[in-house]
Amino acid sequence: MANVLKPKTLKGFKDILPQEALVKTQMLDTLRGVFRTYGFVPIETPHLEYTEMLVQETAEDEVGKQLYRFEDNGGRDVCLRFDLTVPFARYVVQHRQELGIPFKRYAIANVFRGEQPQFGRYREFTQCDFDIVGCETGGADAEVVQVIAAALQALGLKRFVIRVNNRKVMNGLASALGVSDAAIPEMLRIMDKFDKIGTASVQEQLQSALSVSLEVAQQLVSFATLSAGTPNELLKQAAPYKEKSELLAVGLQELEDLFAILQSIEAIQENIAIDFTIARGLGYYTGIVYETTLSDMPEIGSVCSGGRYDNLTQNFSKDPLPGVGASVGLDRLIAALIKQELVAEQRSSTELLCLIMDKALTASVHAMAHSIRKKGVVTEVYPEAAKLKKQFQYADRNGIPFVLIMGEEEFAHNTFTMKNLQTGEQESFSSLDEVLSKMKAASVDV
Amino acid sequence: MANVLKPKTLKGFKDILPQEALVKTQMLDTLRGVFRTYGFVPIETPHLEYTEMLVQETAEDEVGKQLYRFEDNGGRDVCLRFDLTVPFARYVVQHRQELGIPFKRYAIANVFRGEQPQFGRYREFTQCDFDIVGCETGGADAEVVQVIAAALQALGLKRFVIRVNNRKVMNGLASALGVSDAAIPEMLRIMDKFDKIGTASVQEQLQSALSVSLEVAQQLVSFATLSAGTPNELLKQAAPYKEKSELLAVGLQELEDLFAILQSIEAIQENIAIDFTIARGLGYYTGIVYETTLSDMPEIGSVCSGGRYDNLTQNFSKDPLPGVGASVGLDRLIAALIKQELVAEQRSSTELLCLIMDKALTASVHAMAHSIRKKGVVTEVYPEAAKLKKQFQYADRNGIPFVLIMGEEEFAHNTFTMKNLQTGEQESFSSLDEVLSKMKAASVDV
């Protein structure tokens, strides 16, 4: 035998164990169901792309260090995708004729970023994005917000708020107050920190970083922190600022139109709000932006964020293709669902384990398991005639609630012995239907 | 604006368009359901691994040219996985304590091979594997065959045959006839070609490639082509060979045990057979092997193959961990399901498109669509108040069968105008329930 290697995953990468994979599979199932209900269709793009498709030469400094970039065997400059948005821009331009516009897609897939590994953050992770491209105004933005709400509700989450803003509002105000376009990204970065550092520090940082007067910094902060109760009241409170900037006025109008639609849907009223401090870091947003926080777990940050990007395809086409979309934070949601006990963290979904008491009975047990599965019960057969202790340990370890114990005796007399591992109760039955009824009754009790 | 790039996918890679992605999503859903019913749990491993975890130094020549191998930014020698089996061997040894043995997993994920691109074959493709590790004998092999049958049946396929063999049988016979161990892989490679080149050519090639006498080649071929009717009859026909080799006798006994279990399950009798010509190319199989062919499409080759591998984890552990598993050929199955019309090739699953007749009605239409979705109908709202022609084109292009046309008139009088795009029929209704009943009736007609 050759050398034995110590098995290990690559630095910054992780395996997913069954407990987590089961929760993730169930969650993605629910999300796919919601996307489907709203008419979004799945697409896939390759994990590997020509580097020039994903990063512009000028942008290499920023993201370059995080890229998994190499030469393939044919000498091509390639890299692993770092998000699902840039490949989507390429995809939608490349297949524009076949897809038609508008186009609504979702994608659930892994992306790669060579960041410094941190607790709970890995260099490969799953993103879940959905987008509508080809519409400049109207219902598309509203639909994305509805899908976020429907998705979280379908997962069983009730107490969450989708906080909405419009880039045009703060950008318009900043320009009107003399902040240069070049300084706006820095302004947004600082504005993103109201929750963390407080109003006074934001104002101080704005003044120094943007080199503006105290008065300008005060005006930016006092607008951002407007906080009248309902969205309509807040829009009314902000209305006087419209005369300061045309762009700001357009932004407020878009928010007004958006909320007119959102407020027509009773079921999401508790889940929507306007918040002028929402900035979203990414450069490509141009209009409406949103973040979603769980009211009982604000510390985990936004679980679903997105917005409108009207220039995303500009690297691939002179014909602009405006879009709006959002990205679901799967890892944060998994943590939330587990903490709020909305999913069971289980080792398997098996309901019944059929033991093999004797090798000679293997065929009979397999046949019986087959007929039980046909009745809709998730049924395993222990894979060999091992010691009974080992077979029971398997059930225990995997949290399987019931075992069916069929020895020669049982097969000879056509009886069925079933043990409830939660109560320890073992009973004999005269038909399979009785066994299943008992299992059902016992599961309801639990 | 910067230069505009022509969007393109990397050589050998492809995008998946919605039509195909919808079929794939639906198919994977079905497969996950079947795996779950038998107690298999999902796991995930990273796309990227240390190269030494996936290939041994000595094996580099064979697979090396196909590897996507590079140095990461930390100078580590890494590569993209080329299958799901080798990473699973690493995974199961690394997490053996947490997982416990036996362990049943499935994995659906992409793998990468830098092969010369051919029609319909790409350098990235999705594999779907399921395995049971930790059992040397007994029901595990039988369960894998049952899962293959259940999976294909769940997809709607009925006419297929899982052809089963045991490596020990041919290996035993070959050794007994004086074929060297080193020549056995070559023998299996030639044996794999009965269907393609015929019995005479196989015999000729065996004689010359293995440097054996005509008589030995004849004996190998005449055993491999034994073909008595039922599995039991075939096993009986082969029984006299048992005295030639102990290994062959063990292999036949294992087949006998396996078929004793499989024959207890009425529902799969049409779908199982023994075939001594089945070899499976991969070096790691050590016992039972299987291939699955669709009786109406034999030309596409095996749609699900696998077998027993008792030494797979030997690179990672001195404590052997025997296993048995299979891999579903997703691309071939997608082709088969489409050709046999078992899935609809559709652009979307949307049943009803709500038009926006006037921007001012947007909120009302969104609210109505929300209430229709709650009744379980997959409902889209056109994303903006575009020209009606464009909205109808969208429905046509995406194969949406019904549109709801709600103008001022309809909202004012609380009526509902619905058009069936398949018949061209447009009708007015006095309640939403009437609309949905009509849709349901019309869909049944189609």
Short mmCIF file of N, CA and C in Angstrom, two decimals, chain A residues 4-11 14-18 21-22 24 29 32 36-39 41-42 44 46-47 50 52-53 65 67 70 73 76 78 90-91 94-95 98-102 104 124 135 137 139-140 146 257 260-261 264 315-318 347 350 359 362-363 366-367 373 378-380 382-384 394 397, chain B residues 4-11 14-18 21-22 24 29 32 36-39 41-42 44 46-47 50 52-53 65 67 70 73 76 78 90-91 94-95 98-102 104 124 135 137 139-140 146 257 260-261 264 315-318 347 350 359 362-363 366-367 373 378-380 382-384 394 397:
data_model
loop_
_atom_site.label_atom_id
_atom_site.label_comp_id
_atom_site.label_asym_id
_atom_site.label_seq_id
_atom_site.Cartn_x
_atom_site.Cartn_y
_atom_site.Cartn_z
N VAL A 4 -0.16 6.87 3.12
CA VAL A 4 -1.51 7.31 3.46
C VAL A 4 -1.48 8.81 3.71
N LEU A 5 -2.38 9.53 3.04
CA LEU A 5 -2.45 10.99 3.17
C LEU A 5 -3.44 11.37 4.24
N LYS A 6 -3.14 12.43 4.99
CA LYS A 6 -4.14 12.94 5.93
C LYS A 6 -5.17 13.73 5.12
N PRO A 7 -6.43 13.31 5.13
CA PRO A 7 -7.42 14.01 4.29
C PRO A 7 -7.71 15.40 4.82
N LYS A 8 -7.71 16.40 3.94
CA LYS A 8 -8.04 17.76 4.39
C LYS A 8 -8.59 18.59 3.23
N THR A 9 -9.44 19.53 3.58
CA THR A 9 -9.97 20.45 2.57
C THR A 9 -8.97 21.60 2.40
N LEU A 10 -9.05 22.23 1.25
CA LEU A 10 -8.18 23.36 0.92
C LEU A 10 -8.42 24.52 1.90
N LYS A 11 -7.36 25.26 2.21
CA LYS A 11 -7.47 26.39 3.14
C LYS A 11 -8.57 27.36 2.70
N LYS A 14 -14.70 24.52 2.72
CA LYS A 14 -15.26 23.58 3.69
C LYS A 14 -16.15 22.54 3.03
N ASP A 15 -16.23 21.37 3.68
CA ASP A 15 -17.20 20.35 3.34
C ASP A 15 -18.52 20.70 4.02
N ILE A 16 -19.60 20.26 3.44
CA ILE A 16 -20.89 20.44 4.11
C ILE A 16 -21.39 19.08 4.58
N LEU A 17 -21.61 18.99 5.88
CA LEU A 17 -22.07 17.74 6.49
C LEU A 17 -23.59 17.60 6.27
N PRO A 18 -24.09 16.35 6.39
CA PRO A 18 -25.50 16.12 6.07
C PRO A 18 -26.49 17.02 6.82
N ALA A 21 -26.49 20.22 5.00
CA ALA A 21 -26.92 20.03 3.61
C ALA A 21 -28.42 19.76 3.52
N LEU A 22 -28.97 19.05 4.52
CA LEU A 22 -30.41 18.79 4.52
C LEU A 22 -31.20 20.09 4.68
N LYS A 24 -30.11 23.09 3.92
CA LYS A 24 -29.90 23.88 2.71
C LYS A 24 -30.77 23.37 1.56
N ASP A 29 -35.24 24.34 -2.03
CA ASP A 29 -36.50 23.85 -2.58
C ASP A 29 -37.61 24.88 -2.43
N ARG A 32 -36.85 27.95 -4.68
CA ARG A 32 -37.16 27.65 -6.10
C ARG A 32 -38.67 27.69 -6.33
N ARG A 36 -40.52 30.26 -8.93
CA ARG A 36 -41.36 29.68 -9.97
C ARG A 36 -42.75 30.33 -9.96
N THR A 37 -43.31 30.51 -8.75
CA THR A 37 -44.65 31.07 -8.62
C THR A 37 -44.74 32.47 -9.22
N TYR A 38 -43.61 33.18 -9.27
CA TYR A 38 -43.61 34.53 -9.84
C TYR A 38 -43.10 34.54 -11.28
N GLY A 39 -42.85 33.37 -11.84
CA GLY A 39 -42.46 33.31 -13.25
C GLY A 39 -40.98 33.48 -13.53
N VAL A 41 -37.33 31.95 -14.18
CA VAL A 41 -36.84 30.66 -14.68
C VAL A 41 -35.37 30.46 -14.30
N PRO A 42 -34.95 29.20 -14.11
CA PRO A 42 -33.55 28.94 -13.76
C PRO A 42 -32.64 29.07 -14.98
N GLU A 44 -28.12 28.55 -15.94
CA GLU A 44 -26.79 28.24 -15.40
C GLU A 44 -25.72 28.85 -16.30
N PRO A 46 -21.21 28.81 -16.65
CA PRO A 46 -20.08 28.00 -16.17
C PRO A 46 -19.41 28.60 -14.93
N HIS A 47 -18.77 27.73 -14.15
CA HIS A 47 -17.98 28.22 -13.02
C HIS A 47 -16.75 28.98 -13.50
N TYR A 50 -13.54 33.26 -19.28
CA TYR A 50 -12.42 34.10 -19.67
C TYR A 50 -12.34 35.25 -18.66
N GLU A 52 -11.33 38.22 -18.93
CA GLU A 52 -11.77 39.53 -19.43
C GLU A 52 -13.30 39.67 -19.42
N MET A 53 -14.02 38.55 -19.38
CA MET A 53 -15.48 38.64 -19.32
C MET A 53 -15.95 39.09 -17.94
N LYS A 65 -6.95 40.67 -6.42
CA LYS A 65 -6.30 39.85 -5.39
C LYS A 65 -7.19 38.70 -4.93
N LEU A 67 -9.28 37.05 -6.89
CA LEU A 67 -9.66 36.17 -8.00
C LEU A 67 -8.91 34.85 -7.98
N PHE A 70 -6.11 31.81 -13.49
CA PHE A 70 -4.97 31.00 -13.94
C PHE A 70 -5.03 30.80 -15.45
N ASN A 73 -5.06 24.74 -19.76
CA ASN A 73 -4.07 23.96 -20.53
C ASN A 73 -3.90 24.46 -21.97
N ARG A 76 -5.25 29.82 -22.05
CA ARG A 76 -6.26 30.88 -21.94
C ARG A 76 -6.24 31.47 -20.52
N VAL A 78 -8.08 32.48 -17.59
CA VAL A 78 -9.43 32.16 -17.10
C VAL A 78 -9.54 32.45 -15.61
N ARG A 90 -23.11 39.06 -18.99
CA ARG A 90 -22.58 38.44 -20.21
C ARG A 90 -23.63 37.55 -20.87
N TYR A 91 -24.25 36.71 -20.07
CA TYR A 91 -25.24 35.73 -20.54
C TYR A 91 -26.40 36.40 -21.26
N GLN A 94 -25.30 37.85 -24.56
CA GLN A 94 -24.94 36.79 -25.51
C GLN A 94 -26.16 36.06 -26.07
N HIS A 95 -27.19 35.87 -25.22
CA HIS A 95 -28.36 35.09 -25.65
C HIS A 95 -29.60 35.95 -25.81
N GLU A 98 -32.43 34.76 -28.16
CA GLU A 98 -33.19 33.57 -27.75
C GLU A 98 -34.02 33.84 -26.50
N LEU A 99 -33.49 34.66 -25.60
CA LEU A 99 -34.18 34.88 -24.33
C LEU A 99 -35.37 35.82 -24.50
N GLY A 100 -35.17 36.86 -25.31
CA GLY A 100 -36.19 37.89 -25.40
C GLY A 100 -36.14 38.79 -24.18
N ILE A 101 -36.65 39.97 -24.33
CA ILE A 101 -36.63 40.97 -23.26
C ILE A 101 -38.06 41.44 -23.04
N PRO A 102 -38.57 41.60 -21.84
CA PRO A 102 -37.90 41.39 -20.55
C PRO A 102 -37.65 39.92 -20.26
N LYS A 104 -36.72 37.20 -16.91
CA LYS A 104 -36.69 37.01 -15.45
C LYS A 104 -35.99 35.71 -15.13
N GLU A 124 -15.36 29.72 -0.89
CA GLU A 124 -16.39 29.27 -1.83
C GLU A 124 -17.70 29.31 -1.08
N CYS A 135 -36.52 46.27 -18.15
CA CYS A 135 -37.59 47.22 -17.80
C CYS A 135 -36.99 48.38 -17.03
N THR A 137 -38.86 51.04 -15.67
CA THR A 137 -39.69 51.57 -14.60
C THR A 137 -40.80 50.57 -14.31
N GLY A 139 -43.41 48.00 -12.51
CA GLY A 139 -43.64 46.97 -11.50
C GLY A 139 -42.46 46.09 -11.18
N ALA A 140 -41.40 46.12 -12.00
CA ALA A 140 -40.31 45.17 -11.78
C ALA A 140 -39.68 45.33 -10.39
N GLN A 146 -41.63 42.06 -3.55
CA GLN A 146 -42.65 41.06 -3.22
C GLN A 146 -42.05 39.66 -3.12
N ASP A 257 -44.01 55.75 -6.28
CA ASP A 257 -44.65 54.79 -7.20
C ASP A 257 -44.48 53.36 -6.68
N ALA A 260 -46.75 52.73 -3.75
CA ALA A 260 -48.16 52.65 -4.15
C ALA A 260 -48.49 51.21 -4.53
N ILE A 261 -47.54 50.54 -5.20
CA ILE A 261 -47.78 49.13 -5.57
C ILE A 261 -47.68 48.24 -4.34
N SER A 264 -50.52 47.99 -1.94
CA SER A 264 -51.76 47.33 -2.38
C SER A 264 -51.79 45.87 -1.91
N ASN A 315 -20.49 46.71 -20.48
CA ASN A 315 -19.22 46.17 -21.00
C ASN A 315 -19.43 45.29 -22.23
N PHE A 316 -20.65 44.83 -22.41
CA PHE A 316 -20.92 43.85 -23.47
C PHE A 316 -21.80 44.39 -24.59
N SER A 317 -22.42 45.56 -24.37
CA SER A 317 -23.36 46.04 -25.36
C SER A 317 -23.54 47.54 -25.23
N LYS A 318 -23.65 48.22 -26.38
CA LYS A 318 -23.90 49.66 -26.34
C LYS A 318 -25.36 49.95 -26.10
N ARG A 347 -30.09 14.50 11.07
CA ARG A 347 -29.06 13.75 10.39
C ARG A 347 -29.60 13.04 9.16
N THR A 350 -35.13 9.95 7.41
CA THR A 350 -35.71 8.60 7.46
C THR A 350 -36.67 8.45 8.64
N LYS A 359 -29.16 -12.91 7.87
CA LYS A 359 -28.84 -12.70 6.46
C LYS A 359 -29.88 -13.37 5.54
N THR A 362 -32.79 -11.25 4.31
CA THR A 362 -32.53 -9.98 3.61
C THR A 362 -33.55 -9.70 2.51
N ALA A 363 -33.79 -10.70 1.65
CA ALA A 363 -34.71 -10.47 0.53
C ALA A 363 -36.11 -10.12 1.03
N HIS A 366 -36.17 -6.52 2.28
CA HIS A 366 -36.14 -5.55 1.17
C HIS A 366 -37.52 -5.44 0.51
N ALA A 367 -38.17 -6.60 0.31
CA ALA A 367 -39.49 -6.59 -0.33
C ALA A 367 -40.48 -5.82 0.54
N ARG A 373 -42.38 1.88 1.45
CA ARG A 373 -42.07 3.12 0.72
C ARG A 373 -43.20 3.53 -0.19
N VAL A 378 -40.67 7.27 4.43
CA VAL A 378 -39.25 7.25 4.11
C VAL A 378 -38.61 6.10 4.90
N THR A 379 -38.19 5.08 4.19
CA THR A 379 -37.83 3.81 4.81
C THR A 379 -36.43 3.38 4.41
N GLU A 380 -35.63 3.03 5.40
CA GLU A 380 -34.31 2.46 5.11
C GLU A 380 -34.28 1.01 5.53
N TYR A 382 -31.36 -1.61 6.90
CA TYR A 382 -29.95 -1.62 7.29
C TYR A 382 -29.19 -2.40 6.24
N PRO A 383 -28.01 -1.88 5.78
CA PRO A 383 -27.39 -2.44 4.59
C PRO A 383 -26.80 -3.85 4.72
N GLU A 384 -26.73 -4.41 5.90
CA GLU A 384 -26.23 -5.79 6.01
C GLU A 384 -26.71 -6.41 7.32
N TYR A 394 -27.06 2.77 14.60
CA TYR A 394 -27.24 3.51 13.35
C TYR A 394 -28.53 4.34 13.42
N ARG A 397 -27.97 7.24 15.94
CA ARG A 397 -27.07 8.27 15.45
C ARG A 397 -27.76 9.14 14.41
N VAL B 4 -16.48 47.83 -25.92
CA VAL B 4 -17.51 46.83 -25.75
C VAL B 4 -16.93 45.47 -26.15
N LEU B 5 -17.05 44.49 -25.24
CA LEU B 5 -16.53 43.14 -25.48
C LEU B 5 -17.61 42.27 -26.10
N LYS B 6 -17.22 41.40 -27.01
CA LYS B 6 -18.18 40.42 -27.51
C LYS B 6 -18.33 39.34 -26.44
N PRO B 7 -19.54 39.15 -25.92
CA PRO B 7 -19.71 38.16 -24.84
C PRO B 7 -19.53 36.74 -25.35
N LYS B 8 -18.75 35.94 -24.66
CA LYS B 8 -18.59 34.53 -25.05
C LYS B 8 -18.23 33.66 -23.85
N THR B 9 -18.63 32.41 -23.92
CA THR B 9 -18.26 31.44 -22.89
C THR B 9 -16.89 30.86 -23.25
N LEU B 10 -16.21 30.36 -22.23
CA LEU B 10 -14.89 29.77 -22.39
C LEU B 10 -14.98 28.54 -23.30
N LYS B 11 -13.93 28.30 -24.08
CA LYS B 11 -13.91 27.15 -24.98
C LYS B 11 -14.18 25.84 -24.24
N LYS B 14 -20.38 25.73 -21.54
CA LYS B 14 -21.62 26.25 -22.11
C LYS B 14 -22.53 26.86 -21.04
N ASP B 15 -23.34 27.79 -21.51
CA ASP B 15 -24.44 28.32 -20.70
C ASP B 15 -25.62 27.37 -20.82
N ILE B 16 -26.45 27.35 -19.82
CA ILE B 16 -27.68 26.56 -19.92
C ILE B 16 -28.86 27.52 -20.02
N LEU B 17 -29.60 27.39 -21.10
CA LEU B 17 -30.76 28.25 -21.34
C LEU B 17 -31.96 27.74 -20.53
N PRO B 18 -32.95 28.61 -20.31
CA PRO B 18 -34.08 28.24 -19.44
C PRO B 18 -34.77 26.93 -19.82
N ALA B 21 -32.65 24.24 -18.47
CA ALA B 21 -32.52 24.36 -17.00
C ALA B 21 -33.81 23.96 -16.30
N LEU B 22 -34.96 24.24 -16.93
CA LEU B 22 -36.24 23.84 -16.33
C LEU B 22 -36.37 22.32 -16.29
N LYS B 24 -33.88 20.19 -16.32
CA LYS B 24 -32.88 19.70 -15.37
C LYS B 24 -33.35 19.88 -13.92
N ASP B 29 -35.10 17.39 -8.97
CA ASP B 29 -36.11 17.34 -7.92
C ASP B 29 -36.61 15.92 -7.71
N ARG B 32 -33.77 13.74 -6.24
CA ARG B 32 -33.58 14.00 -4.80
C ARG B 32 -34.68 13.32 -3.99
N ARG B 36 -34.01 10.48 -1.13
CA ARG B 36 -34.53 10.72 0.20
C ARG B 36 -35.36 9.53 0.69
N THR B 37 -36.21 9.02 -0.20
CA THR B 37 -37.10 7.92 0.17
C THR B 37 -36.33 6.69 0.63
N TYR B 38 -35.10 6.53 0.16
CA TYR B 38 -34.28 5.39 0.55
C TYR B 38 -33.28 5.76 1.65
N GLY B 39 -33.37 6.96 2.18
CA GLY B 39 -32.53 7.32 3.30
C GLY B 39 -31.14 7.84 2.95
N VAL B 41 -28.60 10.87 2.22
CA VAL B 41 -28.58 12.29 2.60
C VAL B 41 -27.62 13.07 1.70
N PRO B 42 -27.93 14.34 1.47
CA PRO B 42 -27.05 15.16 0.62
C PRO B 42 -25.77 15.56 1.36
N GLU B 44 -21.97 18.08 0.46
CA GLU B 44 -21.26 18.90 -0.53
C GLU B 44 -19.77 18.90 -0.19
N PRO B 46 -15.99 20.91 -1.69
CA PRO B 46 -15.63 22.08 -2.49
C PRO B 46 -15.33 21.72 -3.95
N HIS B 47 -15.49 22.69 -4.84
CA HIS B 47 -15.10 22.50 -6.24
C HIS B 47 -13.57 22.39 -6.36
N TYR B 50 -6.82 20.50 -2.78
CA TYR B 50 -5.39 20.28 -2.96
C TYR B 50 -5.24 19.19 -4.01
N GLU B 52 -3.02 16.98 -4.47
CA GLU B 52 -2.60 15.67 -3.93
C GLU B 52 -3.77 14.88 -3.35
N MET B 53 -4.86 15.58 -2.99
CA MET B 53 -6.02 14.86 -2.46
C MET B 53 -6.75 14.12 -3.58
N LYS B 65 -3.44 15.49 -17.86
CA LYS B 65 -3.68 16.41 -18.96
C LYS B 65 -5.09 17.00 -18.92
N LEU B 67 -6.69 17.73 -16.15
CA LEU B 67 -6.93 18.46 -14.90
C LEU B 67 -6.92 19.98 -15.08
N PHE B 70 -3.77 24.46 -10.92
CA PHE B 70 -3.02 25.72 -10.88
C PHE B 70 -2.54 26.00 -9.46
N ASN B 73 -3.48 31.84 -4.93
CA ASN B 73 -2.72 33.03 -4.56
C ASN B 73 -1.80 32.81 -3.36
N ARG B 76 -0.50 27.44 -3.24
CA ARG B 76 -0.91 26.04 -3.05
C ARG B 76 -1.20 25.39 -4.40
N VAL B 78 -3.42 23.39 -6.44
CA VAL B 78 -4.85 23.07 -6.32
C VAL B 78 -5.41 22.61 -7.67
N ARG B 90 -12.13 11.17 0.25
CA ARG B 90 -11.47 12.07 1.21
C ARG B 90 -12.45 12.48 2.32
N TYR B 91 -13.64 12.88 1.91
CA TYR B 91 -14.68 13.38 2.83
C TYR B 91 -15.02 12.34 3.90
N GLN B 94 -12.19 11.84 6.32
CA GLN B 94 -11.98 13.05 7.13
C GLN B 94 -13.06 13.22 8.21
N HIS B 95 -14.30 12.87 7.88
CA HIS B 95 -15.41 13.11 8.81
C HIS B 95 -15.97 11.81 9.37
N GLU B 98 -17.85 11.89 12.76
CA GLU B 98 -19.14 12.58 12.78
C GLU B 98 -20.19 11.84 11.97
N LEU B 99 -19.77 11.26 10.85
CA LEU B 99 -20.73 10.62 9.97
C LEU B 99 -21.20 9.28 10.51
N GLY B 100 -20.27 8.53 11.07
CA GLY B 100 -20.60 7.16 11.46
C GLY B 100 -20.67 6.27 10.23
N ILE B 101 -20.51 5.00 10.47
CA ILE B 101 -20.48 4.00 9.40
C ILE B 101 -21.54 2.94 9.73
N PRO B 102 -22.33 2.45 8.81
CA PRO B 102 -22.40 2.80 7.39
C PRO B 102 -22.95 4.22 7.16
N LYS B 104 -24.74 6.71 4.00
CA LYS B 104 -25.37 6.75 2.67
C LYS B 104 -25.51 8.19 2.22
N GLU B 124 -17.19 21.11 -18.48
CA GLU B 124 -17.84 21.17 -17.17
C GLU B 124 -19.19 20.49 -17.33
N CYS B 135 -20.12 -1.20 4.20
CA CYS B 135 -20.69 -2.55 4.22
C CYS B 135 -20.00 -3.40 3.17
N THR B 137 -20.87 -6.74 2.45
CA THR B 137 -21.75 -7.68 1.76
C THR B 137 -23.19 -7.29 2.03
N GLY B 139 -27.16 -6.30 1.67
CA GLY B 139 -28.18 -5.60 0.92
C GLY B 139 -27.74 -4.32 0.24
N ALA B 140 -26.55 -3.79 0.55
CA ALA B 140 -26.18 -2.48 0.01
C ALA B 140 -26.15 -2.49 -1.52
N GLN B 146 -31.89 -1.10 -6.69
CA GLN B 146 -33.29 -0.68 -6.49
C GLN B 146 -33.45 0.82 -6.68
N ASP B 257 -26.73 -14.09 -4.51
CA ASP B 257 -27.29 -13.41 -3.34
C ASP B 257 -27.99 -12.12 -3.74
N ALA B 260 -31.25 -12.85 -5.46
CA ALA B 260 -32.26 -13.36 -4.52
C ALA B 260 -33.02 -12.18 -3.91
N ILE B 261 -32.27 -11.10 -3.60
CA ILE B 261 -32.94 -9.91 -3.05
C ILE B 261 -33.74 -9.20 -4.12
N SER B 264 -37.09 -10.45 -5.16
CA SER B 264 -38.20 -10.36 -4.21
C SER B 264 -39.06 -9.12 -4.48
N ASN B 315 -6.07 5.59 -0.11
CA ASN B 315 -5.08 6.67 -0.10
C ASN B 315 -5.13 7.49 1.19
N PHE B 316 -6.25 7.40 1.89
CA PHE B 316 -6.47 8.27 3.05
C PHE B 316 -6.48 7.52 4.38
N SER B 317 -6.58 6.19 4.31
CA SER B 317 -6.73 5.44 5.55
C SER B 317 -6.26 4.01 5.36
N LYS B 318 -5.60 3.48 6.40
CA LYS B 318 -5.17 2.08 6.33
C LYS B 318 -6.33 1.16 6.67
N ARG B 347 -40.47 27.21 -22.00
CA ARG B 347 -39.70 28.40 -21.72
C ARG B 347 -39.96 28.89 -20.31
N THR B 350 -45.06 29.44 -16.21
CA THR B 350 -46.12 30.39 -15.89
C THR B 350 -47.43 29.99 -16.56
N LYS B 359 -50.42 52.43 -16.69
CA LYS B 359 -49.51 52.51 -15.55
C LYS B 359 -50.26 52.73 -14.23
N THR B 362 -51.21 49.68 -12.19
CA THR B 362 -50.16 48.73 -11.78
C THR B 362 -50.41 48.13 -10.39
N ALA B 363 -50.71 49.01 -9.42
CA ALA B 363 -50.89 48.52 -8.06
C ALA B 363 -52.06 47.54 -7.99
N HIS B 366 -51.04 44.17 -9.47
CA HIS B 366 -50.15 43.42 -8.57
C HIS B 366 -50.94 42.79 -7.43
N ALA B 367 -51.89 43.55 -6.87
CA ALA B 367 -52.69 43.02 -5.76
C ALA B 367 -53.51 41.83 -6.23
N ARG B 373 -52.03 34.02 -7.07
CA ARG B 373 -50.95 33.11 -6.66
C ARG B 373 -51.32 32.33 -5.41
N VAL B 378 -49.49 29.67 -11.01
CA VAL B 378 -48.23 30.35 -11.29
C VAL B 378 -48.53 31.57 -12.14
N THR B 379 -48.35 32.74 -11.55
CA THR B 379 -48.86 33.97 -12.14
C THR B 379 -47.77 35.01 -12.29
N GLU B 380 -47.66 35.57 -13.48
CA GLU B 380 -46.73 36.69 -13.68
C GLU B 380 -47.51 37.96 -13.92
N TYR B 382 -46.84 41.46 -16.08
CA TYR B 382 -45.88 42.05 -16.99
C TYR B 382 -45.17 43.18 -16.24
N PRO B 383 -43.83 43.27 -16.37
CA PRO B 383 -43.09 44.16 -15.46
C PRO B 383 -43.29 45.66 -15.68
N GLU B 384 -43.94 46.08 -16.75
CA GLU B 384 -44.19 47.52 -16.89
C GLU B 384 -45.37 47.74 -17.82
N TYR B 394 -44.57 38.71 -25.25
CA TYR B 394 -43.89 38.09 -24.12
C TYR B 394 -44.57 36.77 -23.75
N ARG B 397 -43.87 34.19 -26.57
CA ARG B 397 -42.49 33.72 -26.56
C ARG B 397 -42.26 32.72 -25.44
#
